[in-house]
PDB file of C-alpha atoms in Angstrom:
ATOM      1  CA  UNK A   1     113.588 128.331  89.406  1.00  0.00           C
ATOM      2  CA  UNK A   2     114.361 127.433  93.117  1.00  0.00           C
ATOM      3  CA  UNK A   3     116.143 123.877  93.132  1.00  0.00           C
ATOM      4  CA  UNK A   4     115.689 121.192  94.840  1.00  0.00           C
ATOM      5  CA  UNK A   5     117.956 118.031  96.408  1.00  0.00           C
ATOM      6  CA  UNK A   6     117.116 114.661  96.482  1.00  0.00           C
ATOM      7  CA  UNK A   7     119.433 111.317  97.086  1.00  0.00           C
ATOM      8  CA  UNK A   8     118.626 109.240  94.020  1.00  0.00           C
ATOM      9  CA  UNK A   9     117.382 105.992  95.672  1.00  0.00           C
ATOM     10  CA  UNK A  10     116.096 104.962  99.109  1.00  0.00           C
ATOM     11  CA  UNK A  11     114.993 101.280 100.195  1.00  0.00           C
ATOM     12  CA  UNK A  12     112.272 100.666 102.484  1.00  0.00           C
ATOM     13  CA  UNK A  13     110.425  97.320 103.718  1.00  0.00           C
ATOM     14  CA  UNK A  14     106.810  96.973 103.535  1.00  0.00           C
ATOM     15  CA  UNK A  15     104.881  98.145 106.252  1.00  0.00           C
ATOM     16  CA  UNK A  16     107.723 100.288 107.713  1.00  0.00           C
ATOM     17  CA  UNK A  17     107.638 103.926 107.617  1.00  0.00           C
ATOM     18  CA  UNK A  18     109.431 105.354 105.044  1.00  0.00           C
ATOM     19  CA  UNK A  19     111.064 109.251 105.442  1.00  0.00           C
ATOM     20  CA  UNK A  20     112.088 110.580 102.184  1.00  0.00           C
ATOM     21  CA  UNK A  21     114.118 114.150 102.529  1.00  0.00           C
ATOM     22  CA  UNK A  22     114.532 117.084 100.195  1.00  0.00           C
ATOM     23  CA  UNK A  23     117.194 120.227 100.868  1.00  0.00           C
ATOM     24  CA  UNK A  24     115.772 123.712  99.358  1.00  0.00           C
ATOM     25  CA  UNK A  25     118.420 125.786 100.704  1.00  0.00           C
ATOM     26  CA  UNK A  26     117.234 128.450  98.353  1.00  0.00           C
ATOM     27  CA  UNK A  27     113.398 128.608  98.488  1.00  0.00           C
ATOM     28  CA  UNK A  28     111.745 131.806  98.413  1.00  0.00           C
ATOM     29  CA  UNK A  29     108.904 133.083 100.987  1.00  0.00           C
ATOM     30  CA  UNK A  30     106.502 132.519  98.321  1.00  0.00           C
ATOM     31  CA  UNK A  31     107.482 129.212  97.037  1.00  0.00           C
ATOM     32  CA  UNK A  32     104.740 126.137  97.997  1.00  0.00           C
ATOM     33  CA  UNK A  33     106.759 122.431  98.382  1.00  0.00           C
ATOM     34  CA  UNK A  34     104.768 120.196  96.185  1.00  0.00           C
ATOM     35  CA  UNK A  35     105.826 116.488  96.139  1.00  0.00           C
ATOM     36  CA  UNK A  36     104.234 114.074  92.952  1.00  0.00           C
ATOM     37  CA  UNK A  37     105.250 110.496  92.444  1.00  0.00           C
ATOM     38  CA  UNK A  38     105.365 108.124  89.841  1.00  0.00           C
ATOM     39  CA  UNK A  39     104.597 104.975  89.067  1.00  0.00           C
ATOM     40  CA  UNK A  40     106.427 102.567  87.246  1.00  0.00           C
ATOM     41  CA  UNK A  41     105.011 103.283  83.375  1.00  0.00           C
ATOM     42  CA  UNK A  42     102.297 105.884  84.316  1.00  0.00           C
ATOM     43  CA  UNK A  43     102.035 110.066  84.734  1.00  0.00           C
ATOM     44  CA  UNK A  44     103.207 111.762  87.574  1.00  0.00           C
ATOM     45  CA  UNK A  45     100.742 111.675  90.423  1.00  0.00           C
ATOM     46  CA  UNK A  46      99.856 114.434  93.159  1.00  0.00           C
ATOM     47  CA  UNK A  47     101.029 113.476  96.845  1.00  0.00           C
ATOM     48  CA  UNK A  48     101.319 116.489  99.004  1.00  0.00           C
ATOM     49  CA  UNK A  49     102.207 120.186  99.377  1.00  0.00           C
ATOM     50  CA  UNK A  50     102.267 122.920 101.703  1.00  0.00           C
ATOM     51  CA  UNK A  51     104.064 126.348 102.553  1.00  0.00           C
ATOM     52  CA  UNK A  52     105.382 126.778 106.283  1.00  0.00           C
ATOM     53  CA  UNK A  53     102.998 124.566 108.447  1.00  0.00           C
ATOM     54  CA  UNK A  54     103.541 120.176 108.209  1.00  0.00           C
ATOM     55  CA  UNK A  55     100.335 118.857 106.274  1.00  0.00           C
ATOM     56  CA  UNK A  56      98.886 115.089 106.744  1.00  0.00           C
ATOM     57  CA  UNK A  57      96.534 113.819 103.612  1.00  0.00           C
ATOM     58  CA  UNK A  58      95.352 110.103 102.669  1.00  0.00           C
ATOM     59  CA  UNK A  59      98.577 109.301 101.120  1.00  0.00           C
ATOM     60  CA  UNK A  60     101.157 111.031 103.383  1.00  0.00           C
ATOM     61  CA  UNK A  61     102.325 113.234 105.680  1.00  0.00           C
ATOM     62  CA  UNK A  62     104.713 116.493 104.899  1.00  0.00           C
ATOM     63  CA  UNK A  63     107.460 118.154 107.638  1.00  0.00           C
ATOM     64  CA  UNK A  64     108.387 121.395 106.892  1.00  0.00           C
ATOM     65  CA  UNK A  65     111.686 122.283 108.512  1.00  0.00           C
ATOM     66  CA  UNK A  66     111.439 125.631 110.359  1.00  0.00           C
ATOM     67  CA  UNK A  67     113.584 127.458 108.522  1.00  0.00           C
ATOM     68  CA  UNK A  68     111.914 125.795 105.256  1.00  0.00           C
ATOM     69  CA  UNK A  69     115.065 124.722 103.998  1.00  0.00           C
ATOM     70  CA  UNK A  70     114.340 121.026 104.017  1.00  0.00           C
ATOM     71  CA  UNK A  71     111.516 119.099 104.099  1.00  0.00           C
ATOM     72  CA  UNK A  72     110.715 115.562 104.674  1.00  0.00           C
ATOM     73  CA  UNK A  73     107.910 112.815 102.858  1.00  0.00           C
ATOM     74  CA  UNK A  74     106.635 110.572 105.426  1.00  0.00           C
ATOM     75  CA  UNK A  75     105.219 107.535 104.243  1.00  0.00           C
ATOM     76  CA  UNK A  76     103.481 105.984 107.150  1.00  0.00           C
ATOM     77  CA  UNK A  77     103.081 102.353 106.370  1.00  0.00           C
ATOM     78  CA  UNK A  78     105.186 101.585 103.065  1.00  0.00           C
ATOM     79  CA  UNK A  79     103.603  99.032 100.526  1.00  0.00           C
ATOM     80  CA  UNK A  80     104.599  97.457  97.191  1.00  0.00           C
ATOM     81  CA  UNK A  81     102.640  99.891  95.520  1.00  0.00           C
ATOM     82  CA  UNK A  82     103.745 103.092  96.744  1.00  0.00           C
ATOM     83  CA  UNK A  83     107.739 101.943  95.232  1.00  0.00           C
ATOM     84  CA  UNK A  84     107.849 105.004  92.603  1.00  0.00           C
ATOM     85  CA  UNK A  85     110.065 108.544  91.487  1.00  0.00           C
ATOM     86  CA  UNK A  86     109.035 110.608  94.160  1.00  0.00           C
ATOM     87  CA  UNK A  87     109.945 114.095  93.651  1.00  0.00           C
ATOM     88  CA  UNK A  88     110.427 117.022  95.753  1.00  0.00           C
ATOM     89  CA  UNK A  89     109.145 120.554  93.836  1.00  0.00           C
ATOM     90  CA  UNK A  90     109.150 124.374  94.581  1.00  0.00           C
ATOM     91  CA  UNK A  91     106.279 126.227  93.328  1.00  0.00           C
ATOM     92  CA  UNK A  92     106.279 129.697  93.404  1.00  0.00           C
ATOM     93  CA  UNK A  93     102.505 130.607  94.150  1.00  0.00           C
ATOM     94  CA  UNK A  94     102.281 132.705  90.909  1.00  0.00           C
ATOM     95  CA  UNK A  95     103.722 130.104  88.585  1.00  0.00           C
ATOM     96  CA  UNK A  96     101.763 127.230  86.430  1.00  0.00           C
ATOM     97  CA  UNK A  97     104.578 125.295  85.697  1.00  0.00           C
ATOM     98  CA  UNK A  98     105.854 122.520  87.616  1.00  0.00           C
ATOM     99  CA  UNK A  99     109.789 121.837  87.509  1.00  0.00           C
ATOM    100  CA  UNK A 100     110.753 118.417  87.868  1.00  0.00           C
ATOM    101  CA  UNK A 101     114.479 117.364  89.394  1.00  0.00           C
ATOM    102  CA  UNK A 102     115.485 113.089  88.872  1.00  0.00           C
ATOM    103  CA  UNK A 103     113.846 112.828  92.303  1.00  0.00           C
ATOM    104  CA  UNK A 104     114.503 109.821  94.727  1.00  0.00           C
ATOM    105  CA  UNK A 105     113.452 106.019  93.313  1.00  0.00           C
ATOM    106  CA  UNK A 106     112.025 104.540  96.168  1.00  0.00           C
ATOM    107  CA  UNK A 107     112.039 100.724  96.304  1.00  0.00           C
ATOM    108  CA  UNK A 108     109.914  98.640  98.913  1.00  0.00           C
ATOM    109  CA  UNK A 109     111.198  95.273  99.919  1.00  0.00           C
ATOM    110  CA  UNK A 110     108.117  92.259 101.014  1.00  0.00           C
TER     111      UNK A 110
ATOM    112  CA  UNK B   1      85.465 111.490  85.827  1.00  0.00           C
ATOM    113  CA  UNK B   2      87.617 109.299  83.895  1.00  0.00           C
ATOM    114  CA  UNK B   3      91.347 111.232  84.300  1.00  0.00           C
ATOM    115  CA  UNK B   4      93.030 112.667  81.583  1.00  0.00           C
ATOM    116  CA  UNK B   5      93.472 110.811  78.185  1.00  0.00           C
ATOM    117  CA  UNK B   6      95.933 111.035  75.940  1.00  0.00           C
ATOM    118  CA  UNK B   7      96.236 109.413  72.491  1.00  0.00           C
ATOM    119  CA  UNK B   8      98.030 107.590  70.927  1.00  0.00           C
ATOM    120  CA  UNK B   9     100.358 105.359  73.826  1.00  0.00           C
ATOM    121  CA  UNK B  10     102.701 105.205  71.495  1.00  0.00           C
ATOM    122  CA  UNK B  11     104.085 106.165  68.230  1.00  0.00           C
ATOM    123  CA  UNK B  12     106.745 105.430  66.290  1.00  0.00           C
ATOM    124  CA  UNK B  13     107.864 107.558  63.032  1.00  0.00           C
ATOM    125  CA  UNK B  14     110.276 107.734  60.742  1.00  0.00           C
ATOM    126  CA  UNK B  15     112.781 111.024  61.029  1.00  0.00           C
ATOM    127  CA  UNK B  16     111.025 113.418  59.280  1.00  0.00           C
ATOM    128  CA  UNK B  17     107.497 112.828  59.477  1.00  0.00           C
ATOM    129  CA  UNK B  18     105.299 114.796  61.164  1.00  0.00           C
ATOM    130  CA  UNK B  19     103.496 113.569  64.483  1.00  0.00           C
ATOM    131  CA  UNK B  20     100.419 114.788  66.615  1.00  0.00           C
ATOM    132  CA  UNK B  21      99.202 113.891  69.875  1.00  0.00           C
ATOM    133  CA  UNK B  22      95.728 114.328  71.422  1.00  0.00           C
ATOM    134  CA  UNK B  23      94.926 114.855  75.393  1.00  0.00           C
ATOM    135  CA  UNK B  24      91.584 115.293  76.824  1.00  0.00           C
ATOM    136  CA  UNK B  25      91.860 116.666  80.093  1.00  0.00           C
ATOM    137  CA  UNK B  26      89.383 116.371  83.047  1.00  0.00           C
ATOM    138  CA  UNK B  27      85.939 118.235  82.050  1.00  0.00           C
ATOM    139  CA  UNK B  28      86.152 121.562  83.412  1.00  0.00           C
ATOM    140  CA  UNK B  29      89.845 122.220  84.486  1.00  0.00           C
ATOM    141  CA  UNK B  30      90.541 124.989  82.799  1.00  0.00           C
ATOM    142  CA  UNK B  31      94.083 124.593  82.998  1.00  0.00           C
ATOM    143  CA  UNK B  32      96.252 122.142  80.380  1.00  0.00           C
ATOM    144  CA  UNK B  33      99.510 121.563  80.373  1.00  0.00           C
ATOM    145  CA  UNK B  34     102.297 119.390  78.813  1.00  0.00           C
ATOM    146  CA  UNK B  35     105.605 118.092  79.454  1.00  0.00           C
ATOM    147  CA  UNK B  36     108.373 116.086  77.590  1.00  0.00           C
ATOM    148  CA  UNK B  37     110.249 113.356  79.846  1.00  0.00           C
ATOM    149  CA  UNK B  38     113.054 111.589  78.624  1.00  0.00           C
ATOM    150  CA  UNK B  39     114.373 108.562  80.081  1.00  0.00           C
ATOM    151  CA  UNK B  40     115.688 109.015  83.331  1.00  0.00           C
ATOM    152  CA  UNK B  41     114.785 112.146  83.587  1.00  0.00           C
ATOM    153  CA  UNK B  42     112.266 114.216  85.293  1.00  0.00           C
ATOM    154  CA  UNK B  43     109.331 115.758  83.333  1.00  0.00           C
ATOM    155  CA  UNK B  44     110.074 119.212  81.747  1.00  0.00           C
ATOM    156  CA  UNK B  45     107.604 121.560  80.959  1.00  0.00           C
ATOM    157  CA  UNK B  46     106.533 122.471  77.301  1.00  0.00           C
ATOM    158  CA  UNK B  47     103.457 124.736  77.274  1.00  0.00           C
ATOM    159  CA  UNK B  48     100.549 125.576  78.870  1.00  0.00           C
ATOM    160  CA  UNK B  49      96.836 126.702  78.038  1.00  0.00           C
ATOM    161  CA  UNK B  50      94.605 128.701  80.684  1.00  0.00           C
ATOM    162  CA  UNK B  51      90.843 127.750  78.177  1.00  0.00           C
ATOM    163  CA  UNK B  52      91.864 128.211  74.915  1.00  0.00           C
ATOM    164  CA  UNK B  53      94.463 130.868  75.217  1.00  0.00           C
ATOM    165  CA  UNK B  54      98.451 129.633  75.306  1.00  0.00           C
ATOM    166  CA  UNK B  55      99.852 131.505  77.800  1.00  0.00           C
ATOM    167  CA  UNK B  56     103.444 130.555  78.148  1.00  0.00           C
ATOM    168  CA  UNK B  57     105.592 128.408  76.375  1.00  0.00           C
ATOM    169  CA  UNK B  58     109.030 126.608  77.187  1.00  0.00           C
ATOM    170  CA  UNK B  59     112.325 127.390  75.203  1.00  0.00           C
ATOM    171  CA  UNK B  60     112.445 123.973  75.041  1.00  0.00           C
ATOM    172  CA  UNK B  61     109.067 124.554  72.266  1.00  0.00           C
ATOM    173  CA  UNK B  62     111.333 124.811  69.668  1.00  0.00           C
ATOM    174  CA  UNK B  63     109.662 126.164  65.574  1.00  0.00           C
ATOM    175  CA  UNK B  64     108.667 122.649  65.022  1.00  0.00           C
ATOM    176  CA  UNK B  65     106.416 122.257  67.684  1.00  0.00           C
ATOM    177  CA  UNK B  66     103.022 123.754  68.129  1.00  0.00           C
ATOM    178  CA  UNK B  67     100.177 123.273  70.445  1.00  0.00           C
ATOM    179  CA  UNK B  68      96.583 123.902  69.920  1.00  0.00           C
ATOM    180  CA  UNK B  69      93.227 124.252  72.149  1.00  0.00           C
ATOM    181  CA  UNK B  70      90.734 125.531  70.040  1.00  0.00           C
ATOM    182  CA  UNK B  71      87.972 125.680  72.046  1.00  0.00           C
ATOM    183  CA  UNK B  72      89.258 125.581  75.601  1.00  0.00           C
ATOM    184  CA  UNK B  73      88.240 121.123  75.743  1.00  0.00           C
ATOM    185  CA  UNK B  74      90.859 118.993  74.167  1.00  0.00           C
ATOM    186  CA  UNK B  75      94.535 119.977  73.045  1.00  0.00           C
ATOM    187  CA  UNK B  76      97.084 118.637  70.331  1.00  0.00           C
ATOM    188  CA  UNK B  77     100.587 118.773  70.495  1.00  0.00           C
ATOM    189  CA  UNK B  78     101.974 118.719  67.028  1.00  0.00           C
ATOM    190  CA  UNK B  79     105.685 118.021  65.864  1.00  0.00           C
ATOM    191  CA  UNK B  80     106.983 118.695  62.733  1.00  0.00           C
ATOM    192  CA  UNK B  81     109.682 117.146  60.877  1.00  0.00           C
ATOM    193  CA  UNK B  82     110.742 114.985  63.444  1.00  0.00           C
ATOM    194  CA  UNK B  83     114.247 114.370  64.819  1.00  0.00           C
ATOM    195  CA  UNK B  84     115.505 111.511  67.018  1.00  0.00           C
ATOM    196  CA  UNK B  85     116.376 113.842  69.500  1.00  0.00           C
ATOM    197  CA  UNK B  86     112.270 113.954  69.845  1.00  0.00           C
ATOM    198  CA  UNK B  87     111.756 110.731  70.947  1.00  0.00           C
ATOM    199  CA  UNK B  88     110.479 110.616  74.376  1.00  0.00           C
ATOM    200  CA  UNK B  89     107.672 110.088  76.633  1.00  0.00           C
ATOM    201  CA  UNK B  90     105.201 113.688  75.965  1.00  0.00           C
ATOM    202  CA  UNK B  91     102.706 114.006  79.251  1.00  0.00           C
ATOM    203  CA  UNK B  92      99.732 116.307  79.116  1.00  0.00           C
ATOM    204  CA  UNK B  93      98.136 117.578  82.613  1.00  0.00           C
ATOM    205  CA  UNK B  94      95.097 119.660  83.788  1.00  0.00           C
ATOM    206  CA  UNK B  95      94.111 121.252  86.794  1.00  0.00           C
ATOM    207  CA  UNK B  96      91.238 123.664  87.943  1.00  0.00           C
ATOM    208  CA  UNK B  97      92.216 127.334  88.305  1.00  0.00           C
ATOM    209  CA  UNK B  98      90.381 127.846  91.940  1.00  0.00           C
ATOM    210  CA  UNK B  99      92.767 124.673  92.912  1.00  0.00           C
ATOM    211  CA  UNK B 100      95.556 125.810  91.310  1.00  0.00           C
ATOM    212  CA  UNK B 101      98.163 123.446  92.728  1.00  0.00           C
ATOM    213  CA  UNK B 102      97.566 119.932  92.017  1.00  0.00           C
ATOM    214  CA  UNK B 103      97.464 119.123  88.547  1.00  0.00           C
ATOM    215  CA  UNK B 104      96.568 115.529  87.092  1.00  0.00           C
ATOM    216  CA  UNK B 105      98.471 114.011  84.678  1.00  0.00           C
ATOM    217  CA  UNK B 106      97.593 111.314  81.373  1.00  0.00           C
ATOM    218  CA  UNK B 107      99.564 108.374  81.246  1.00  0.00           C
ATOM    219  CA  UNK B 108     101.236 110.057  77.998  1.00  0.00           C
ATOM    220  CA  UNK B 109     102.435 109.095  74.430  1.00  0.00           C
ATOM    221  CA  UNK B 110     105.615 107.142  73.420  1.00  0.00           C
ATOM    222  CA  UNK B 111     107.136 108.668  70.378  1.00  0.00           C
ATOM    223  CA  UNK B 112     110.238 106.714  68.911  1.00  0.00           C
ATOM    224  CA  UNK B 113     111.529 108.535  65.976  1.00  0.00           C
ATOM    225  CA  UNK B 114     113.457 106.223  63.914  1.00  0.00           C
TER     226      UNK B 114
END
């Protein structure tokens, strides 16, 4: 299984935009980024994914590096309630199975 | 569509006993999964069912651990003999096959083996 980096914590205030960055030096052509979160006491919880091109939803916004080495988790305007594990995953397109790292706590100040 | 359920919250059991959870995915994924998370820790995968059929399985599913799906709705996760080295948080997840790629996850079960 491709791996992934994250830095363990990040710090944000509320209402600020909020980049959170993952290295996949090793990520294969068929691999899909997926990012989940979770909340404080609850199941992980879909954000985002995508395979070469950047990819807005509701919730966030993805940037793909070109090289697809790295990718970044835009937050647009943090709140209280998006402080969670956010992780970073590599899915190859043919696989079920998800494979977590210890992903990046994210904290949001008031 | 009320997400996917999973029962009991918790559970706590003497090492030893036997334990089994229940999760009732989303009506109509086809796809069920579950995962073990201990603290700190991301979620790991265990097992997963495609209907009723198991399809792979983690080396982390050691002999005391079985899953079931009989009929392609609701799955149990059963533990035998339980160890302390079992105690964790156990997450079950679902997801349609034609999505494929975001799966929903339970709130999961406790277990505290004592």
């Amino acid at each position: 299984d491709a791996k992934t980096t994250q830095p363990n914590s990040m710090e944000s205030n509320e209402e600020e935009p909020v980049h959170l960055p993952c290295n996949h030096s090793t990520i294969s052509g068929t691999d899909y980024i997926h990012w989940y979160r979770q909340l404080p006491s609850q199941g992980p919880e879909y954000v985002i994914h995508g395979l070469t091109s950047n990819v807005n939803n509701r919730m966030a916004s993805l940037a793909i590096a070109e090289d697809r080495k790295s990718s970044t988790l835009i937050l647009h305007r943090a709140t209280l309630r998006d402080a969670a594990v956010y992780y970073c995953i590599l899915r190859d397109y043919g696989s079920e199975k998800l494979v977590f790292g210890k992903g990046t706590k994210l904290t949001v100040n008031p | 569509d009320t997400g996917v359920s999973q029962d009991p919250r918790h559970k706590i059991t003497k090492r030893g006993q036997n334990v089994t959870f229940r999760c009732d995915p989303i009506s109509e994924h086809n796809r069920l999964y579950w995962y073990r998370q201990t603290l700190g820790q991301g979620p790991e995968f265990l097992t997963y069912f495609q209907n009723e059929a198991q399809l792979e399985k983690s080396r982390l599913l050691s002999d005391r651990f079985s899953a079931e799906r009989p009929k392609g709705s609701f799955s149990t996760l059963e533990i035998q003999r339980t160890e302390q080295g079992d105690s964790a948080m156990y997450l079950c997840a679902s997801s349609l096959r034609d999505r494929g790629t975001e799966a929903f996850f339970g709130q999961g079960t406790r277990l505290t083996v004592v």
